[in-house]
Every structure is written in structure tokens, then in C-alpha cells.
């Protein structure tokens, strides 16, 4: 779609250029007008947010972009993706929820994407495209191919923390990204004046980046401004904040009663219709011919989309996760293996993957020069210049950068310093990383790892001790891994980095000094597979992470009392290895689950439900959980000791169940 050949010249060349811009604006206008009709006729389900009146900013912004350049969009994104080159027919089919739609009917109006065309997604979360754009721009900068990214957003997104985090990160890293605000003067129902006190020009100055303003209804002005900006970014310039002033003719959504603005205001805005502004400089007959051409194109798209089937019910589970390459369970490590620590395992796994795959990079708070708060990444920034990157304290930007970079073909490994801080950036996991592959019908690739750590028992208090795996495991599309020993930490982390799916890799900080046998450099452990780490016949004891050490100690204690306990280490929380747990239950007929997360609504409850459903006829005793009560992790050691399960509390429960 590169239009470089049209950027120079006069006369006929300029007329041809404007006529093509008009064609693209007319395509957007007619697509959205007809979408509005089809929505009213109930042929389009779900929400519909139209950008009628804002066509010039979309077309002008995308004019100087090539196929490798990227855009991120908003919930009002039809214009952006059409301007970037997506075909109207597959989009219309997507809006109608058809299998042949752009995203196989999984995304709908708000989630259209095609990373192959540099379209990294419209987005239903206000502001979410901004950190994702920072990730796409990070990939572009690491590849040094001169690619740029345009992040479209509305004036309402300026109030989002994600706006601040993304712009600040882009400024600090000098990323080749244009933050393009389509200021239509309304944040949903609220006028701009009620939402902000500082203009965007002042905000840009605060971030230390360039600001420009353009008439968003004049497609030539937008294209000219963007052509200059894009040229500077290709030459190595840093981020720019561009404000395109425009107006949306329709309401926030189709069906919006629009009681918040006078009809006279809308009528006055229509006098600056971007298509009329362009037509005044064109031959009327040429413009009329374009109108007729586009009308036929859109009607053909509608007829085609109407004729198509919806997704078949048996395809419900498609696109949730990418297929995994099978990894065999490794052979047991030799008794005379070298000893190393869990903290060494993390560093060595990262070092191995950074060396083996140039698409891998590491980012997070203090992971570079500081080498991580626990020293886990010490020396990596020096060994891999530019690929082990310190970030601001901006968890949403950190994970959003991983999402965008993964879609752009990289394999990011980002760190969230404490598991408790997952709450700060949950949207980027819940609504972006976990769902984009599904919502784009498999078009979005998401090979990313979020490393984090937790651990109670050292008076870290309620905001630094939480085991939150149940929250993450409840999100379809996320893989959650929690290793229990150094060798598994190494093998699972390498497997996670190589995996095509988003993985949250949770380490226990109290185990960083734990010693164990060092595996060979090619050691890999399959994700989604539990392991029986102690054979037994009387009771199955399931646990994970550091609690496995207490489980093994309790099993050893009971062995001296004549009770044989089989210990299963889940290793991966989600997807859950049901087969291994049920096979062990079939052998022992009793199940106890021990975990560090609070008892109520946890992974233990899921295992218990599985046992009484699929394993009911094997049960000879109640399924029992050993876990902290539903109380925040206490600070005082006397309370924390009572709150946290131990070898002895696990052993006590095992004795009780064995006696049933």
C-alpha cells in the first residue's frame, strides 16, 4: 500500500493521489453506512461503533505506511483497518458473524485484526491498543528495518493509565510510534471539557516528545503531516503525539439516543464533511464514478457475506490456543549430577534461549543493569545488548509491550516483579494476551512469557505474598506454570519461551536458593503434564510449587507410620493434567490437595470437583484440601505460621483421611 510514488509531483499526479484518497474514504463511509442499515435490520449482531465523519484521519494517517508498518486501533476501528488495506468483503462477513469473516466470526466489529497486513487489532478496551503499539514498535526497533507504528486512540483514552504508561515507555525507549489522537470531542457521552484539564500539547511536552496538530477532516493535510512524521521515524526519530481534530456523526454506539449533544452541533460538523472537503478539489464526474464503483463493491460484499455459513458448533474450541509441539518427559537425572540452585536455573534458561533464538528478548523493571531484584538476570544485559531491557515501573506497558511484540513475531519474556502486581496489569493478560488469538480467528500469534514470583513465610505482608494462580487459571487461553525444583524450573522455563502460547511462569522466591541436580543444557519439560514424584498406594497427595517440598516431607513422615502416600506435582496449573491425577486416584482411592493459595475458590476446589465428577467411583474417603483460610497473608510471624500450611498440617490431614 506504500504511496511513495505519489508524494512528489504536481498537477495530474496530485489529482490522482487525492482521487485515491477519496476512494478510500468513500469505501469507509459506504461500508459504515451499510453496516448501520444491517445492524438496524438485525443482520449484524453485537455492538457497533461507527466512525462516520472521521474518514480523513484514518486514510491520511495510513497513506505513507507500507505493508510492514503497523497500526493498532480502537473499538471504533473499521476506518483504520480499511485504510490499512483490509478487504471490505471479509470484514462485512466478520460483522455478520460468518466463518469466512476476517477473524472467522470470533471477533466481530470491535476486534478485527490481520497482523499479516500490519493490523494489530481493533480493541474493545479503551486505551489498550497503546501499549500493544509500543510492543510492535519495540519489535520494529529491534529489527532495525525502518518500520513504524501508528496507534490510533480517541480523546477519551487520554484518561487511561495505559495512555501514560505507553507514551512514557515509548519516549524512554525512543520507539518509532505515532500516537494519533482522533479528537472527536466526546468520550462516549461526555464532552471533552468535562474529561481533561490539560491539552495534548502540554502532555507531549511532559513526556519530552514532539507534538503536532492537524485538521482531521482534511485528508491531504493529514497525509502531508504524517508523511513528514513517518519519514523522520524511519530515519530513527522517537515517538510523536499527533492530534487530528475531527467529529463523529453517529452516537457512541448504534442505538445511542444522543441526548448529550444538540442536533445543531452535529449539523454544523457535517458542513466539514471530509468527503465534501476532498470533492471540492476533484472533478465531479471522477468523484461520481468512484462513488458508483464503491457502492457496487460494498453491495457485492454484503451479498457475499449473506450467502455464507456461520461457524459450525463443533469449531467452538478452535483458536483458543496454538498447537504445542510434543515434548517427551526427560530421563531421570543421574545421581552424580552437578548441583545448582533455582536462581541459577532461571538465568541459565534465559541465557540459553537468548543465545539460541534472536527473536527472544527480556524486559522488565530493573532486569537489565540491575540484574533483577534477586540477581537472577545479572550479566545478561551486557551479554545481549539491547535485548535485556529495563522498563519504567509500568506493569501494563510491560505486558502490553509483550503482547504487541509477540504479534509482531518476537518472543518476549517480561517480568512482573511480584505476583501481587499482576492485578495492576490484569487487562493485558485477561483481555489481550489470553483472547487475541481466539478473537482474531488464529491470525494473532502470542508466544510470550510473563515471569513473576510469590512466596509467603517471610513476613512480606498481604501485598507481597499472594498465590494468585486460580485467578490466572480461570482465564481461557493462558498457560500457568509453577515449578517446584531447580531442574524443573530450567526445563519448564525453556519450554515456555519456545511455546506458541502466552505463559505465566510463576517462581517461588523462597526456593531461589533451593539446590538440586543440574540437567543437561537441552533439558525440556512438557507443559501441561504433571509428574508423580513419589509412588504410593494409600493416598494421592497433589501439590505444586514450594508446597511440594512440604508434601514430600509429610509423605516421608507417614511412611514411617505405615501409610503410603503418592505425591503428584502438577508443574502446570493450566492446562490441568487431569489424566495423571485421576490415574493416581484410581490407584489410591483417596485424594488430598495442598496449596499455598487461600482455600476458597482455588485450584484445589477444581481438583476436588474433578475427583467427585470423573473420579467419583474411585473415592473411598472425602476429598480434602490443606490450604490457608480465606484471610489475607498476615505480616506478624505468629499469625503467618498459623495461616500457612506446613509439613505437619499436611501430615495431620493425611492421617485423618487414611483412617476413614
XYZ file of C-alpha atoms in Angstrom:
660
model
C 0.000 0.000 0.000
C 3.021 2.292 0.009
C 2.215 5.549 -1.785
C 5.764 6.923 -2.030
C 5.381 7.423 -5.783
C 2.573 9.911 -5.134
C 4.360 12.047 -2.561
C 6.041 14.221 -5.166
C 4.925 15.892 -8.343
C 2.185 18.331 -9.317
C -0.908 18.512 -11.455
C -2.127 15.125 -12.641
C -0.144 13.211 -10.024
C -1.670 15.237 -7.195
C -5.148 14.778 -8.650
C -4.627 11.022 -8.889
C -3.415 10.960 -5.319
C -6.431 12.868 -3.992
C -8.813 10.710 -6.043
C -7.336 7.562 -4.472
C -7.663 9.106 -1.023
C -11.263 9.956 -1.823
C -11.859 6.352 -2.969
C -10.576 5.044 0.369
C -12.654 7.494 2.370
C -15.727 6.657 0.304
C -15.122 2.945 0.946
C -15.104 3.577 4.698
C -18.184 5.824 4.552
C -20.258 3.406 2.488
C -19.137 0.374 4.492
C -20.260 2.029 7.701
C -23.490 3.435 6.321
C -24.498 -0.022 5.147
C -23.318 -1.594 8.403
C -25.656 0.791 10.216
C -28.541 -0.334 7.989
C -27.722 -4.016 8.540
C -27.495 -3.517 12.286
C -30.961 -1.966 12.349
C -32.196 -4.934 10.297
C -30.627 -7.306 12.889
C -28.290 -8.796 10.279
C -25.306 -7.663 12.359
C -25.358 -8.843 15.989
C -23.489 -7.336 18.912
C -22.179 -3.816 19.404
C -21.419 -1.488 16.510
C -19.368 1.724 16.855
C -19.093 3.740 13.640
C -16.513 6.360 12.638
C -18.610 8.195 10.040
C -17.161 11.718 9.823
C -13.634 10.600 10.777
C -12.572 9.057 7.463
C -9.859 11.591 6.637
C -7.788 10.917 9.735
C -7.772 7.161 9.032
C -6.913 7.445 5.338
C -4.413 10.264 5.744
C -2.619 8.537 8.607
C -2.245 5.248 6.722
C -1.286 6.904 3.413
C 2.529 6.819 3.907
C 2.519 3.362 5.534
C 3.803 0.193 3.896
C 2.736 -3.411 4.473
C 5.334 -3.953 7.217
C 4.291 -0.856 9.142
C 1.791 -1.436 11.915
C -1.351 0.100 13.321
C -3.365 -0.505 16.456
C -6.943 0.640 16.612
C -9.911 1.231 18.908
C -13.446 -0.069 19.329
C -14.293 2.387 16.502
C -11.840 0.783 14.112
C -13.487 -0.040 10.762
C -11.986 3.014 9.105
C -8.471 2.341 10.321
C -8.306 -1.253 9.138
C -9.930 -0.468 5.776
C -7.447 2.372 5.286
C -4.587 -0.013 6.049
C -5.737 -2.387 3.323
C -8.100 -4.960 4.775
C -10.752 -6.040 2.272
C -14.336 -4.928 2.811
C -15.908 -8.304 1.965
C -14.219 -10.360 4.698
C -14.870 -7.513 7.147
C -18.565 -7.462 6.329
C -18.669 -11.222 6.818
C -16.958 -10.763 10.181
C -19.545 -8.211 11.287
C -22.247 -10.718 10.359
C -20.511 -13.427 12.416
C -19.673 -15.678 9.470
C -16.975 -18.370 9.348
C -15.334 -16.729 6.312
C -15.056 -13.406 8.121
C -11.680 -11.792 8.730
C -11.485 -13.459 12.152
C -13.711 -16.468 11.393
C -16.601 -14.803 13.229
C -14.735 -14.828 16.563
C -14.030 -11.113 16.881
C -16.816 -9.064 15.388
C -16.798 -5.314 14.888
C -14.530 -4.371 17.811
C -11.780 -6.951 17.340
C -10.870 -7.073 13.651
C -7.172 -7.732 13.057
C -4.731 -9.037 10.488
C -1.106 -8.883 11.666
C -0.048 -10.064 8.205
C -1.135 -6.646 6.909
C 0.319 -4.824 9.906
C -3.122 -4.542 11.535
C -2.605 -5.461 15.190
C -6.197 -5.204 16.169
C -9.159 -3.043 16.888
C -9.771 -3.312 20.618
C -12.796 -3.231 22.885
C -10.790 -1.895 25.846
C -10.261 1.869 25.776
C -6.560 2.663 25.536
C -5.414 -0.948 25.264
C -4.003 -0.530 21.766
C -1.405 1.960 23.013
C 0.867 -0.405 24.980
C 0.390 -3.037 22.271
C 1.616 -0.482 19.728
C 4.662 0.082 21.930
C 5.338 -3.643 21.664
C 5.017 -3.662 17.872
C 7.333 -0.645 17.758
C 9.814 -2.440 20.037
C 9.906 -5.321 17.574
C 10.450 -2.825 14.743
C 13.303 -1.158 16.613
C 14.998 -4.457 17.459
C 14.821 -5.486 13.797
C 16.117 -2.051 12.678
C 14.273 -2.293 9.353
C 12.834 1.251 9.479
C 9.247 0.174 10.192
C 6.883 2.492 12.070
C 3.677 2.037 14.051
C 0.587 4.237 14.326
C -1.516 3.906 17.473
C -4.993 5.343 16.923
C -6.895 6.424 20.033
C -9.710 8.753 20.966
C -9.602 11.729 23.301
C -11.309 9.638 25.992
C -8.333 7.247 26.167
C -6.126 10.064 27.469
C -7.679 9.483 30.901
C -6.475 5.872 30.938
C -3.340 4.852 32.817
C -2.393 2.797 29.766
C -2.034 6.033 27.789
C 0.512 7.390 30.245
C 2.408 4.112 30.555
C 2.637 3.530 26.802
C 3.671 7.066 25.846
C 6.221 7.240 28.650
C 7.739 3.865 27.726
C 7.885 4.840 24.053
C 9.596 8.096 24.989
C 12.163 6.386 27.233
C 12.936 3.756 24.583
C 12.759 6.194 21.604
C 10.300 3.941 19.799
C 9.163 4.593 16.199
C 5.499 5.115 17.038
C 2.961 7.826 16.238
C 0.319 8.228 18.941
C -2.546 9.594 16.848
C -5.444 11.050 18.803
C -8.618 11.336 16.763
C -10.130 14.078 18.879
C -13.850 13.953 18.113
C -14.542 15.948 21.307
C -16.620 13.265 23.037
C -15.579 10.493 25.417
C -18.566 8.231 24.910
C -21.331 10.549 26.200
C -19.114 13.147 27.894
C -17.787 16.293 26.230
C -14.027 16.739 26.132
C -14.099 19.705 28.521
C -15.506 17.504 31.306
C -12.788 14.863 30.911
C -9.462 16.732 30.738
C -7.845 19.877 32.081
C -4.575 19.764 30.106
C -4.280 19.872 26.308
C -2.377 17.171 24.469
C 0.323 19.656 23.560
C 1.125 20.078 27.256
C 1.068 16.325 27.801
C 3.522 15.755 24.949
C 5.860 18.326 26.468
C 5.590 16.493 29.779
C 6.786 13.285 28.131
C 9.523 15.082 26.242
C 8.180 14.132 22.807
C 7.112 16.059 19.722
C 3.515 17.285 19.359
C 1.698 18.237 16.156
C -1.878 19.254 15.365
C -3.735 18.729 12.097
C -7.207 19.307 10.678
C -8.559 15.780 10.869
C -11.204 16.483 8.237
C -8.668 17.412 5.540
C -7.229 14.193 4.158
C -4.454 15.983 2.239
C -3.343 17.830 5.374
C -3.311 14.622 7.426
C -1.402 12.722 4.728
C 1.151 15.516 4.335
C 1.699 15.782 8.079
C 2.004 12.036 8.503
C 4.369 11.699 5.542
C 6.800 14.042 7.240
C 6.461 12.348 10.615
C 6.875 8.838 9.193
C 9.991 9.872 7.265
C 11.573 11.156 10.487
C 10.672 7.977 12.359
C 12.126 5.784 9.627
C 15.354 7.750 9.992
C 15.494 6.940 13.714
C 13.300 9.594 15.285
C 11.434 8.979 18.525
C 7.684 8.994 19.210
C 5.322 11.767 18.121
C 1.915 12.730 19.535
C -0.347 13.871 16.691
C -3.789 15.347 17.361
C -6.235 15.158 14.457
C -9.296 17.252 15.225
C -12.469 15.708 13.822
C -16.070 14.797 14.727
C -18.176 11.657 14.770
C -21.604 11.991 13.213
C -23.253 8.986 14.830
C -23.614 8.273 18.527
C -21.131 6.407 20.668
C -22.831 3.192 19.520
C -25.642 2.390 17.108
C -28.842 2.969 19.030
C -27.330 5.725 21.181
C -30.172 8.261 21.858
C -27.543 11.067 21.805
C -29.179 13.234 24.471
C -25.786 14.695 25.365
C -25.284 16.913 22.295
C -27.560 19.267 20.315
C -28.607 18.378 16.783
C -27.377 21.803 15.609
C -23.840 20.884 16.664
C -23.920 17.702 14.578
C -25.382 19.596 11.583
C -22.631 22.216 11.812
C -19.960 19.492 11.938
C -21.351 17.881 8.793
C -20.545 21.048 6.879
C -16.898 19.986 7.282
C -17.568 16.501 5.881
C -14.131 15.053 4.936
C -15.553 13.653 1.691
C -17.006 17.040 0.677
C -13.727 18.770 1.545
C -11.951 16.396 -0.841
C -14.654 16.526 -3.561
C -14.328 20.306 -3.863
C -10.849 19.745 -5.299
C -11.880 16.915 -7.652
C -13.666 16.646 -10.963
C -17.289 15.891 -10.118
C -17.594 13.176 -12.767
C -14.484 11.403 -11.490
C -15.774 11.524 -7.920
C -19.201 10.285 -9.002
C -17.551 7.357 -10.796
C -15.693 6.466 -7.599
C -18.971 6.622 -5.654
C -20.606 4.213 -8.098
C -17.597 1.872 -8.030
C -17.536 1.748 -4.217
C -21.308 1.319 -3.925
C -21.052 -1.773 -6.126
C -18.104 -3.093 -4.131
C -19.916 -2.795 -0.803
C -23.175 -4.270 -2.107
C -21.235 -7.210 -3.541
C -19.541 -7.644 -0.167
C -22.927 -7.713 1.578
C -24.398 -10.212 -0.889
C -21.353 -12.458 -0.495
C -21.401 -12.249 3.297
C -25.125 -13.026 3.441
C -24.580 -16.218 1.476
C -22.034 -17.640 3.924
C -22.495 -20.082 6.811
C -21.909 -19.234 10.446
C -19.146 -21.109 12.309
C -20.103 -24.742 12.901
C -20.833 -25.649 16.558
C -18.053 -28.250 16.537
C -15.496 -25.441 15.953
C -16.250 -23.827 19.337
C -12.835 -24.740 20.777
C -10.823 -23.655 17.728
C -8.180 -20.922 18.081
C -8.147 -20.788 21.897
C -4.539 -21.993 21.955
C -1.928 -22.771 19.335
C -0.979 -26.454 18.965
C 2.031 -27.428 21.063
C 4.997 -29.335 19.711
C 5.095 -32.562 21.765
C 7.965 -32.694 24.263
C 8.854 -36.078 25.770
C 9.319 -36.417 29.518
C 13.100 -36.285 30.097
C 15.026 -39.180 31.601
C 15.753 -39.056 35.352
C 18.866 -37.055 36.186
C 21.919 -39.071 37.234
C 22.710 -39.330 40.938
C 26.123 -37.747 40.438
C 24.809 -34.693 38.524
C 26.266 -31.289 39.313
C 24.240 -29.299 41.863
C 22.782 -25.870 41.113
C 20.109 -23.528 42.508
C 16.693 -22.447 41.247
C 18.003 -18.909 40.728
C 20.768 -20.335 38.505
C 18.125 -22.273 36.586
C 16.235 -19.082 35.707
C 19.351 -17.273 34.485
C 20.676 -20.241 32.522
C 17.310 -20.863 30.833
C 17.078 -17.209 29.770
C 20.689 -17.222 28.594
C 20.139 -20.404 26.573
C 17.054 -19.074 24.773
C 18.553 -15.617 24.145
C 21.546 -17.337 22.558
C 19.524 -19.810 20.511
C 16.791 -17.504 19.182
C 17.341 -13.872 18.096
C 13.594 -13.193 18.375
C 13.765 -13.625 22.176
C 14.180 -10.527 24.320
C 13.790 -9.875 28.043
C 12.183 -6.776 29.567
C 11.036 -5.656 32.977
C 11.665 -3.406 35.929
C 15.388 -3.493 36.828
C 16.106 -6.677 34.843
C 18.884 -5.015 32.832
C 21.629 -3.047 34.552
C 20.342 -4.048 37.990
C 20.147 -7.732 37.126
C 16.711 -8.191 38.781
C 15.834 -7.582 42.433
C 17.070 -11.114 43.249
C 20.076 -11.004 40.887
C 18.514 -13.566 38.538
C 19.378 -11.719 35.301
C 22.765 -10.383 36.356
C 25.149 -10.111 33.399
C 22.524 -10.763 30.700
C 22.160 -7.119 29.648
C 25.891 -6.927 28.980
C 25.912 -10.250 27.124
C 22.896 -9.377 24.930
C 22.975 -5.603 24.239
C 19.528 -4.137 23.565
C 17.769 -7.445 24.183
C 17.594 -7.274 28.006
C 15.733 -4.036 28.602
C 14.895 -2.041 31.716
C 11.383 -0.576 31.748
C 9.686 2.122 33.803
C 7.542 0.904 36.711
C 4.601 0.400 34.365
C 3.202 -3.106 34.524
C 0.504 -2.546 31.896
C 3.074 -1.179 29.456
C 5.441 -4.068 30.226
C 2.875 -6.779 29.474
C 1.297 -4.764 26.635
C 4.716 -4.486 25.047
C 4.990 -8.268 25.234
C 1.583 -8.672 23.559
C 2.436 -6.330 20.682
C 5.931 -7.710 20.191
C 4.612 -11.294 20.169
C 2.064 -10.441 17.468
C 4.884 -8.821 15.510
C 6.906 -12.051 15.506
C 9.114 -11.737 18.576
C 9.274 -13.988 21.650
C 9.244 -11.588 24.593
C 9.962 -12.674 28.160
C 8.796 -9.947 30.515
C 8.973 -9.803 34.281
C 6.372 -8.633 36.773
C 8.402 -8.243 39.939
C 5.818 -9.741 42.357
C 2.803 -11.876 41.525
C 0.665 -9.470 43.551
C 1.354 -6.813 40.891
C -0.470 -8.911 38.270
C -3.549 -7.013 39.422
C -2.044 -3.779 38.118
C -1.820 -5.101 34.540
C -4.573 -7.725 34.544
C -6.272 -6.335 31.429
C -3.217 -7.097 29.323
C -3.430 -10.742 30.424
C -7.199 -11.122 30.737
C -8.407 -9.296 27.628
C -5.355 -9.150 25.385
C -2.768 -11.934 25.701
C -5.318 -14.633 26.526
C -8.003 -13.671 23.993
C -6.372 -12.143 20.912
C -5.565 -15.445 19.219
C -9.171 -16.571 19.657
C -10.780 -13.237 18.764
C -8.697 -12.954 15.594
C -9.532 -16.485 14.481
C -5.926 -17.571 14.866
C -4.401 -14.622 12.972
C -2.647 -13.253 16.075
C 0.385 -15.172 17.277
C 1.055 -14.890 21.005
C 4.359 -16.553 22.017
C 5.130 -14.628 25.194
C 6.175 -15.395 28.756
C 5.361 -13.344 31.832
C 7.756 -14.319 34.617
C 6.768 -13.492 38.160
C 7.301 -14.779 41.695
C 5.482 -15.159 45.001
C 6.026 -16.748 48.380
C 4.616 -16.465 51.891
C 6.505 -17.302 55.060
C 8.886 -14.361 55.447
C 6.551 -11.639 56.744
C 6.177 -9.976 53.353
C 2.605 -8.923 54.138
C -0.643 -9.033 52.232
C 0.540 -7.248 49.060
C 3.730 -9.294 48.516
C 2.755 -12.849 49.482
C -0.253 -13.848 47.404
C -0.519 -17.040 45.389
C -2.953 -15.969 42.642
C -2.767 -18.893 40.223
C -6.512 -19.582 40.484
C -7.292 -16.148 39.004
C -4.964 -16.754 36.081
C -6.002 -20.380 35.532
C -9.627 -19.216 35.229
C -8.752 -17.244 32.070
C -9.118 -19.388 28.902
C -6.067 -19.061 26.684
C -3.472 -18.576 29.423
C -0.985 -21.272 30.417
C 0.096 -21.118 34.068
C 3.291 -22.870 35.197
C 4.603 -23.258 38.771
C 7.807 -25.329 39.122
C 8.870 -26.941 42.399
C 12.617 -27.570 41.953
C 15.672 -26.230 40.089
C 15.729 -28.752 37.204
C 12.011 -28.273 36.515
C 12.470 -24.502 36.656
C 15.079 -24.732 33.899
C 13.196 -27.207 31.710
C 9.787 -25.590 32.070
C 11.049 -22.037 31.515
C 12.819 -23.052 28.297
C 9.667 -24.876 27.141
C 7.550 -21.804 27.997
C 9.770 -19.480 25.949
C 9.600 -21.832 22.964
C 5.825 -22.305 23.297
C 3.480 -20.537 20.828
C 1.054 -19.529 23.599
C 1.034 -16.904 26.380
C 2.549 -18.449 29.520
C 2.612 -17.015 33.047
C 5.642 -18.581 34.708
C 5.438 -18.354 38.497
C 8.521 -18.932 40.628
C 8.588 -19.145 44.422
C 11.156 -16.721 45.787
C 11.751 -18.842 48.892
C 13.094 -21.501 46.529
C 15.651 -19.358 44.690
C 18.350 -20.809 46.919
C 16.984 -24.363 46.722
C 19.634 -26.765 45.426
C 19.151 -29.753 43.157
C 20.733 -31.714 40.302
C 21.623 -29.677 37.230
C 20.157 -31.047 33.975
C 21.872 -31.009 30.571
C 21.610 -27.811 28.509
C 18.959 -29.315 26.168
C 16.664 -30.224 29.102
C 12.986 -29.519 28.341
C 9.861 -30.467 30.293
C 6.447 -30.689 28.588
C 3.907 -28.038 29.539
C 0.552 -29.336 30.750
C 1.986 -32.550 32.205
C 2.001 -33.423 35.908
C 4.503 -35.853 37.399
C 4.295 -38.495 40.120
C 7.319 -37.519 42.226
C 6.759 -40.196 44.879
C 4.977 -43.507 44.324
C 2.387 -44.655 46.858
C -0.678 -46.840 47.301
C -2.853 -45.443 50.107
C -3.455 -41.719 49.419
C -2.847 -39.354 46.491
C -1.415 -36.004 47.595
C -1.444 -33.311 44.892
C 0.505 -30.077 45.199
C 2.722 -27.664 43.260
C 5.484 -25.092 43.629
C 7.233 -24.883 47.030
C 4.423 -26.776 48.794
C 5.705 -29.922 47.039
C 8.666 -29.871 49.408
C 6.312 -29.935 52.420
C 4.189 -32.602 50.717
C 7.220 -34.854 50.197
C 8.328 -34.288 53.787
C 4.844 -35.198 55.066
C 4.785 -38.327 52.872
C 8.165 -39.387 54.286
C 6.862 -38.853 57.819
C 3.796 -41.029 57.177
C 5.859 -43.745 55.530
C 7.348 -44.336 58.970
C 3.800 -44.852 60.251
C 2.928 -47.423 57.574
C 0.892 -45.081 55.334
C 1.963 -44.993 51.670
C 1.409 -41.548 50.087
C 1.698 -40.913 46.350
C 2.759 -37.314 45.639
C 1.771 -35.658 42.346
C 3.451 -32.408 41.293
C 1.146 -30.539 38.899
C 4.005 -28.390 37.491
C 1.497 -26.779 35.074
C -1.697 -25.445 36.659
C -3.467 -24.698 33.394
C -3.970 -26.666 31.243
C -4.585 -29.142 34.044
C -3.262 -32.688 33.628
C -6.444 -34.466 34.677
C -5.288 -37.857 33.427
C -2.300 -38.145 35.768
C -4.309 -37.069 38.820
C -7.234 -39.385 38.023
C -4.896 -42.317 37.338
C -3.306 -41.835 40.745
C -6.729 -41.537 42.402
C -7.824 -44.782 40.721
C -4.840 -46.461 42.383
C -5.146 -44.985 45.909
C -8.893 -44.176 46.211
C -8.143 -41.135 48.385
C -7.235 -37.552 47.449
C -5.697 -34.727 49.475
C -4.674 -31.406 47.902
C -2.203 -28.982 49.487
C -1.529 -25.455 48.226
C -0.223 -22.085 49.363
C -3.098 -20.073 47.881
C -6.111 -19.442 50.105
C -8.504 -22.397 50.178
C -11.781 -20.903 48.907
C -12.439 -20.955 45.121
C -8.925 -22.186 44.380
C -7.198 -24.760 42.195
C -7.766 -27.290 44.977
C -11.508 -26.788 44.566
C -11.174 -27.524 40.833
C -9.266 -30.732 41.572
C -11.876 -31.728 44.142
C -14.691 -31.100 41.650
C -12.877 -33.235 39.089
C -12.476 -36.039 41.621
C -16.143 -36.160 42.588
C -17.228 -35.919 38.950
C -14.858 -38.004 36.809
C -13.333 -39.961 39.686
C -16.381 -40.462 41.901
C -16.460 -44.264 41.759
C -12.837 -44.463 42.889
C -13.368 -42.457 46.085
C -13.301 -44.222 49.452
C -12.990 -41.035 51.533
C -13.806 -37.316 51.330
C -11.616 -35.166 49.083
C -9.782 -32.768 51.388
C -7.826 -29.548 50.914
C -4.975 -28.248 53.044
C -4.623 -24.525 52.409
C -4.635 -21.150 54.163
C -8.007 -19.834 55.340
C -9.615 -17.042 53.294
C -7.663 -14.333 55.112
C -5.056 -12.011 53.531
C -1.485 -13.109 54.190
C -0.586 -11.716 57.637
C 2.620 -9.854 58.469
C 3.243 -10.922 62.074
C 5.223 -14.199 62.166
C 2.920 -15.639 64.849
C -0.108 -15.198 62.560
C 1.685 -16.225 59.375
C 2.739 -19.535 60.959
C -0.891 -20.338 61.770
C -2.094 -19.196 58.346
C 0.370 -21.109 56.127
C 0.180 -24.920 55.813
C 3.282 -26.895 56.757
C 4.620 -30.425 56.699
C 2.861 -31.102 59.984
C -0.577 -29.777 58.983
C -0.408 -31.776 55.748
C 0.629 -34.905 57.674
C -2.223 -34.436 60.139
C -4.759 -34.313 57.288
C -3.232 -37.377 55.617
C -3.568 -39.383 58.856
C -7.212 -38.373 59.180
C -8.076 -39.364 55.604
C -6.130 -42.626 55.860
C -8.251 -43.567 58.870
C -11.580 -43.116 57.063
